[in-house]
CSV table of C-alpha atoms in Angstrom, one decimal:
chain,number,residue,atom,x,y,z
A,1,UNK,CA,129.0,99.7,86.2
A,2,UNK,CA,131.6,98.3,83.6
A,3,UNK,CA,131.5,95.4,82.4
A,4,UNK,CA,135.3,94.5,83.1
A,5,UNK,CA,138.1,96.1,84.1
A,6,UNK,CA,141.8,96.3,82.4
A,7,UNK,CA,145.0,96.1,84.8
A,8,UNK,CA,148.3,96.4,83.5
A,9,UNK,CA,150.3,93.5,84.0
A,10,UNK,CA,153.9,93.1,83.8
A,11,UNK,CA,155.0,90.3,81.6
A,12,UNK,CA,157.7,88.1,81.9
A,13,UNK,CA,159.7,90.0,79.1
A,14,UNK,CA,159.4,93.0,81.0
A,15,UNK,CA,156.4,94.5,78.7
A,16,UNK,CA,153.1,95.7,80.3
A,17,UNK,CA,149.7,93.2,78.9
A,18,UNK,CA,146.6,94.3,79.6
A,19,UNK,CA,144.2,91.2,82.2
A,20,UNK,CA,140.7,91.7,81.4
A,21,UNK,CA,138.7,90.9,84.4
A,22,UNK,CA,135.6,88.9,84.0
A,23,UNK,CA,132.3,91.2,85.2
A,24,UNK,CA,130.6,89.6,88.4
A,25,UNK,CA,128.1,87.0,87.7
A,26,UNK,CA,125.4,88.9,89.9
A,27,UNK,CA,123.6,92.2,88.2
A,28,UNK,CA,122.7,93.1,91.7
A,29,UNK,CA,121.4,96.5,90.3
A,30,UNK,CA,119.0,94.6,88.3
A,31,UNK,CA,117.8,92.0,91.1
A,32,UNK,CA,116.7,95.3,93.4
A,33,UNK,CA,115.4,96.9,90.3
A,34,UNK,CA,113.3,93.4,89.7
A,35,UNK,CA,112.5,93.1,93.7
A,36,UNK,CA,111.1,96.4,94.2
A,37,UNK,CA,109.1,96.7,91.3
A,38,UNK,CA,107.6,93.0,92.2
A,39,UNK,CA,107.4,94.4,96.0
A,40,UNK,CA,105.6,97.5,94.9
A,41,UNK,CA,103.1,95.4,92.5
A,42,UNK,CA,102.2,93.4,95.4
A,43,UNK,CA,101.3,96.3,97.6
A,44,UNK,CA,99.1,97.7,95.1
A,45,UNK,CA,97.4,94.6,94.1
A,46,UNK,CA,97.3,93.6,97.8
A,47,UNK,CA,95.1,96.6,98.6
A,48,UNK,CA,93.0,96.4,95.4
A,49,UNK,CA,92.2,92.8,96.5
A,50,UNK,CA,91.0,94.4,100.2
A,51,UNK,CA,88.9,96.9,98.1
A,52,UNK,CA,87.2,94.3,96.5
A,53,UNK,CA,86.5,92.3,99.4
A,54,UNK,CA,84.9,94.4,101.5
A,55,UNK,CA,82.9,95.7,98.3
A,56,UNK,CA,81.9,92.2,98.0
A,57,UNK,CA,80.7,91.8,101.7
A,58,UNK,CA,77.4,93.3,103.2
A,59,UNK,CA,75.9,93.8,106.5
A,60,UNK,CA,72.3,92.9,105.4
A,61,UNK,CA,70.9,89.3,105.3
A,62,UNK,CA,71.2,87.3,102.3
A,63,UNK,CA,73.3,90.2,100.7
A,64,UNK,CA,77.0,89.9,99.2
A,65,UNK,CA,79.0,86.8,99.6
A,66,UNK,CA,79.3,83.9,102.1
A,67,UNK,CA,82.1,83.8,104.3
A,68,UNK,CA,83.1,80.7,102.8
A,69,UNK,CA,82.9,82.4,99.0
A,70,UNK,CA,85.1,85.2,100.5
A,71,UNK,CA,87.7,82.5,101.9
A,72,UNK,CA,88.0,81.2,98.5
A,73,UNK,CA,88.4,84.4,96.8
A,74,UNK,CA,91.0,85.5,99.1
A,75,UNK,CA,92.5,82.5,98.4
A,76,UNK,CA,92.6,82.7,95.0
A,77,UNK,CA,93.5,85.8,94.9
A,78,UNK,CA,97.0,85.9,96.7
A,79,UNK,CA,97.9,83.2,93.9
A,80,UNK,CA,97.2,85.6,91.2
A,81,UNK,CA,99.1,88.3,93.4
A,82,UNK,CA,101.8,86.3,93.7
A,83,UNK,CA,102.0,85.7,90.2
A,84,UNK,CA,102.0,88.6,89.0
A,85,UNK,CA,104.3,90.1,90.9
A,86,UNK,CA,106.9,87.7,90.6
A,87,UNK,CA,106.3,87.3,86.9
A,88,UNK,CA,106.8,91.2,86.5
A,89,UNK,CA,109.5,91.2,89.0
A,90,UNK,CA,111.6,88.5,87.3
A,91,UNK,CA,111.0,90.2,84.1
A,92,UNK,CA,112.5,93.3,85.9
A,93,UNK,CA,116.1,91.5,86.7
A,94,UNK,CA,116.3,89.9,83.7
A,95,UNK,CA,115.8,92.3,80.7
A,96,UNK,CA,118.0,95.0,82.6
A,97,UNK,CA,120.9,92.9,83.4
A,98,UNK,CA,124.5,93.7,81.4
A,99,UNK,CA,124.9,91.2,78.8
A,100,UNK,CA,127.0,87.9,79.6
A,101,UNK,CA,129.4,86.9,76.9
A,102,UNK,CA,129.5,83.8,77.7
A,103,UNK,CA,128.1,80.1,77.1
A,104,UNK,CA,124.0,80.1,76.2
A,105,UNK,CA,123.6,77.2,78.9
A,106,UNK,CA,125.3,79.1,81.9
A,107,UNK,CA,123.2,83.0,80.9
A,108,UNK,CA,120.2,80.7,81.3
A,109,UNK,CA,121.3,79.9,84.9
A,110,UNK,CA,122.0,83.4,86.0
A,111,UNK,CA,118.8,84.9,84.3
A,112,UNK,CA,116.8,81.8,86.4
A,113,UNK,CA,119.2,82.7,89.2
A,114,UNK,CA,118.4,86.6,89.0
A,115,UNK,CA,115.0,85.7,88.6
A,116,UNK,CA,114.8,84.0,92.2
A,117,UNK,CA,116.9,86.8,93.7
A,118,UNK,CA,114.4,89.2,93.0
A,119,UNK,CA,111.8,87.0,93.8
A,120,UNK,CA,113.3,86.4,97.4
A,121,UNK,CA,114.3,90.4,97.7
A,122,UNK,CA,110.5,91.6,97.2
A,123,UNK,CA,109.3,88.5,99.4
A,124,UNK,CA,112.0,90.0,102.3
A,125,UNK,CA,110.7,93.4,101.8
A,126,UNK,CA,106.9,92.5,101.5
A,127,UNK,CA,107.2,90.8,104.7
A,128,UNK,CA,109.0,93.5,106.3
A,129,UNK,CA,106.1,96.7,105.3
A,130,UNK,CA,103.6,94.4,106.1
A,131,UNK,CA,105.2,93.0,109.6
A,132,UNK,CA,103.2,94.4,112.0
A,133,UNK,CA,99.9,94.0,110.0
A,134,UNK,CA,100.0,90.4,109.3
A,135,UNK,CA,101.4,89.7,113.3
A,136,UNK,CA,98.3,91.8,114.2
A,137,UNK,CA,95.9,89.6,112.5
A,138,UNK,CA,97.8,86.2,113.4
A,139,UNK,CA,97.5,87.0,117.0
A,140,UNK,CA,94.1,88.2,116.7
A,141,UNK,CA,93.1,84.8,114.8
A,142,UNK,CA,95.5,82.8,117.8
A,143,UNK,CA,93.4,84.2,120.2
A,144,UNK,CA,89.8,83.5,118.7
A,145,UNK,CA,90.4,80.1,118.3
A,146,UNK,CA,92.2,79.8,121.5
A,147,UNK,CA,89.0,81.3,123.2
A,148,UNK,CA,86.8,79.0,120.5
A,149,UNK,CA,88.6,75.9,121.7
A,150,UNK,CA,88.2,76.7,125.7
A,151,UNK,CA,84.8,77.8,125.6
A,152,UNK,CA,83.3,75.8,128.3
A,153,UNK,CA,85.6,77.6,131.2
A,154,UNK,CA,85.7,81.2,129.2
A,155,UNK,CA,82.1,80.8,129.4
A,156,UNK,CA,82.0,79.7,133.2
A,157,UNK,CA,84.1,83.0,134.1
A,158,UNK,CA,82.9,85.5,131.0
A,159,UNK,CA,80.3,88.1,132.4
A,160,UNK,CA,77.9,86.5,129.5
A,161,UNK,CA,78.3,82.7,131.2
A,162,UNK,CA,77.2,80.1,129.3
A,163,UNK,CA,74.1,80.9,129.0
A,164,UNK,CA,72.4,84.0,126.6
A,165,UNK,CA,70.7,86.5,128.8
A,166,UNK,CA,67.4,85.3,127.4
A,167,UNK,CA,67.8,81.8,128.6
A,168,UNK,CA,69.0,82.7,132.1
A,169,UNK,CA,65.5,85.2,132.3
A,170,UNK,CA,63.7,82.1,131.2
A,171,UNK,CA,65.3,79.8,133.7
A,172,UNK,CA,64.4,82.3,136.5
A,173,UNK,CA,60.7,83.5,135.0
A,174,UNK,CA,58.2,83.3,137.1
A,175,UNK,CA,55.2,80.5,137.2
A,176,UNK,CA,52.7,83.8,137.1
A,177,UNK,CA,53.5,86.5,134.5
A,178,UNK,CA,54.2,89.5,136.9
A,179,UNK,CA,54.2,87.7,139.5
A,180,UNK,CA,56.6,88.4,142.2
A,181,UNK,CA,59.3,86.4,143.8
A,182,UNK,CA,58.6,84.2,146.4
A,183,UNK,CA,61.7,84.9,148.5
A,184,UNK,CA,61.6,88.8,147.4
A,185,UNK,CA,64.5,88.3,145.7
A,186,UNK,CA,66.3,89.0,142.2
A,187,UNK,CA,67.2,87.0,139.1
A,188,UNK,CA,70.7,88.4,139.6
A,189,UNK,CA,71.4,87.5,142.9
A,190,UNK,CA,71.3,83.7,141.6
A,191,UNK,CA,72.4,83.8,138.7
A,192,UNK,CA,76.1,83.9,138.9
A,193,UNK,CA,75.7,80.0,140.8
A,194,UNK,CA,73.7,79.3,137.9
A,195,UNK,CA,76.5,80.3,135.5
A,196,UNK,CA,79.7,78.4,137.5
A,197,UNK,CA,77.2,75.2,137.9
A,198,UNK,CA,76.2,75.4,134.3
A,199,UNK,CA,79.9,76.1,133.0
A,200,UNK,CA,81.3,73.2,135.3
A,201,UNK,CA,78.9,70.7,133.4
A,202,UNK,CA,79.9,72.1,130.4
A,203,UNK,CA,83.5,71.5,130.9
A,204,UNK,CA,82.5,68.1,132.4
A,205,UNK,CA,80.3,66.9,129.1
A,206,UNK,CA,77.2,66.0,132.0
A,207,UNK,CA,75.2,67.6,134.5
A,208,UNK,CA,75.6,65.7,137.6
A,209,UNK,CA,72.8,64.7,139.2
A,210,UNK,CA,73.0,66.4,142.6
A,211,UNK,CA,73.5,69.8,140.7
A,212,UNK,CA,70.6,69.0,138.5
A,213,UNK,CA,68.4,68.6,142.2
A,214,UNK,CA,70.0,71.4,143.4
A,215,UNK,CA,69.2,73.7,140.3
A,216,UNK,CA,65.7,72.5,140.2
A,217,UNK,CA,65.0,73.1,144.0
A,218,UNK,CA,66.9,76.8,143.5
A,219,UNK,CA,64.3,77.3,139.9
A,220,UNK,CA,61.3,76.4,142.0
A,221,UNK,CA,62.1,77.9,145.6
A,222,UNK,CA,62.1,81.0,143.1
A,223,UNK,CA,59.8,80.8,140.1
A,224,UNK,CA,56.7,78.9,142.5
A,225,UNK,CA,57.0,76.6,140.2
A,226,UNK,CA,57.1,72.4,141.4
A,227,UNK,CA,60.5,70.6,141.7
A,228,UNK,CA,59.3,68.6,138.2
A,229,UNK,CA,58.8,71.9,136.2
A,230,UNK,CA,61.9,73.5,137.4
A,231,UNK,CA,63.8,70.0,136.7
A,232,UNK,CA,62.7,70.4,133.1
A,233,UNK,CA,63.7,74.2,133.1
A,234,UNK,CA,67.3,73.3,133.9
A,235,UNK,CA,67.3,70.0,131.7
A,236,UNK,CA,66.2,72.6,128.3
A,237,UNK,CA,68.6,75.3,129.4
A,238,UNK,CA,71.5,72.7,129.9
A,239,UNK,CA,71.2,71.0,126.3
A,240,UNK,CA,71.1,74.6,124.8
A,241,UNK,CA,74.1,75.9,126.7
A,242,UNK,CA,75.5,72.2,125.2
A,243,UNK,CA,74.5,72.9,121.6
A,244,UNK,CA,75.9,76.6,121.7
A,245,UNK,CA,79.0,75.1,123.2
A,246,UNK,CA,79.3,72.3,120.6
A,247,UNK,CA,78.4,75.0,117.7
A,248,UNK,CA,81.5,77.4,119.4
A,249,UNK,CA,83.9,74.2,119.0
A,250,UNK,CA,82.6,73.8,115.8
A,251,UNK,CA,83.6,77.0,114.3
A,252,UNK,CA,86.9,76.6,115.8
A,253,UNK,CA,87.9,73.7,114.3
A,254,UNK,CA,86.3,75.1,111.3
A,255,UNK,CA,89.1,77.7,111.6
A,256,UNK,CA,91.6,76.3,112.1
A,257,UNK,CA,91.1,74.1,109.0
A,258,UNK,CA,90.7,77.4,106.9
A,259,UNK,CA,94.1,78.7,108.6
A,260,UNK,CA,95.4,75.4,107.9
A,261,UNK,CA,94.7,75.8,104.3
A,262,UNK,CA,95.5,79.4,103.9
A,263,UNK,CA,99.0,78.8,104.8
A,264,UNK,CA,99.5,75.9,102.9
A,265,UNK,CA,98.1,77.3,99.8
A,266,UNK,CA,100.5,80.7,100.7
A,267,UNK,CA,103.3,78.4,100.7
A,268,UNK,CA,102.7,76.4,97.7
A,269,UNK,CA,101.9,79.9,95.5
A,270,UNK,CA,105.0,81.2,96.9
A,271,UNK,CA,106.8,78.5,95.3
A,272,UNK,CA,105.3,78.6,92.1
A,273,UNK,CA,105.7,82.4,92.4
A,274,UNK,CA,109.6,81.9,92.6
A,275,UNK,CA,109.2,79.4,89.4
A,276,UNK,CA,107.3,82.1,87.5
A,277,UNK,CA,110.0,84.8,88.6
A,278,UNK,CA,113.2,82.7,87.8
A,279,UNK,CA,110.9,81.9,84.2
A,280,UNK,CA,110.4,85.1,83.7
A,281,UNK,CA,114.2,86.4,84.0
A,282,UNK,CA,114.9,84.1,81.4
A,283,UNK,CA,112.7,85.0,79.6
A,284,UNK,CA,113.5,88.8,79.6
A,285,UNK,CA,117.1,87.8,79.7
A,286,UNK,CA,116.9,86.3,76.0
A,287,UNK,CA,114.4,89.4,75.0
A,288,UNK,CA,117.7,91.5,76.1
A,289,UNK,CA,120.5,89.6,74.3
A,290,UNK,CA,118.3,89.1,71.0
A,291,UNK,CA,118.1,92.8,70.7
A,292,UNK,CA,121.9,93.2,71.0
């Protein structure tokens, strides 16, 4: 593209001057240039970082990294990604910009200027290959701690209940080992009023106490077992249906502080990502004109 154009004019004595038209202040070939090479680096970097991860994670107990050391890797590693890619993408739109013959104060703006451009381009176009990836994996994080947070009436109407399958067969064992059922019949058959009772206390914060007689009289009528033993039966399978529903809200609010501070440390990266790229420009702006 040339850097200015030269229109006859016709002058007032009737003779032809030539204008010279000053070149636009935006090297928009440049800022693309600078944005997809940034946009690319991400990319690559992006998927490098995933390799790692799940290099750095293990099936097996006690092996690879804790969540929590993972959190902070991932972390720290969109900063560096960031980084890098703005730095390189700045660099970019700043060394292949046409040369500005004009005052050093106002090429300094437009390299910084270019610099954040290309920084904003590549951040558009990041966004834009990686759309339906990142919606995927907010939604899917929206919806387990949604489910984390309402636990008490998923786990009333789930299939699983609030209580394990284990603790449910323990509720409903027998006073005999292979002993048979007093009223001839199954575990099953009772256990999905155990489950809506159970869930409804858990929503409440208490068992109430006519449930708790009613529980105990259904354990023992079952199990030939005496009101008090049953009683204690529902009491121990009530505080662990609690705890398991305390530990679900738990790790709910635990993730929702981690999204919390994911985004917040996106943000604040991204900003000192478009600093580094706008630094950057300059930078390979002043390489550009020193070697003219």
């Amino acid at each position: 593209m040339p850097s200015h154009i030269n229109d006859p004019v016709l002058t007032g004595t009737g003779v032809y001057a030539t204008e010279t038209a000053e070149p636009s202040a935006t090297a928009w070939g440049a800022i693309i240039a600078g944005g997809l090479a940034a946009c690319a680096t991400t990319l690559v970097l992006v998927a490098l970082g995933a390799g790692l991860g799940f290099s750095s994670i293990s099936p097996w107990h006690n092996e690879g990294v804790s969540v929590t050391t993972l959190g902070v890797m991932t972390v720290i590693w969109l900063i560096v990604v960031q980084w890098v890619s703005s730095a390189l993408g700045g660099y970019m739109a700043g060394r292949l910009r046409t040369r500005w013959r004009i005052q050093r104060d106002e090429v300094f703006f437009r390299d910084t200027a270019h610099g954040l451009l290309a920084w904003a381009l590549a951040t558009v176009l990041t966004l834009g290959v990686l759309a339906s990836a990142v919606t995927g994996a907010i939604g899917a994080a929206g919806q387990v701690v949604g489910a984390a947070g309402q636990t008490a009436v998923q786990a009333a109407a789930s299939a699983a209940g609030p209580l394990s399958q284990y603790d449910m067969d323990a509720l409903m064992r027998p006073s005999q080992p292979g002993a048979a059922n007093p009223n001839g019949e199954t575990n099953e058959q009772a256990a999905e009023e155990v489950m809506t009772i159970i869930g409804n206390a858990l929503t409440s914060g208490q068992l109430p106490a006519q449930d708790r007689d009613y529980l105990a009289q259904m354990i023992a009528a079952r199990t030939s077992l005496s009101v008090d033993e049953a009683r204690t039966r529902v009491d121990q399978a009530f505080t662990k249906a609690r705890e398991a529903a305390q530990k679900a809200r738990e790790a709910a609010d635990a993730a929702r502080k981690a999204a919390a501070m994911l985004a917040l440390f996106t943000a604040l990266s991204m900003l000192i990502g478009a600093f580094v790229a706008s630094a950057a420009a300059a930078y390979g702006g002043q390489l550009r004109d020193d070697l003219d």
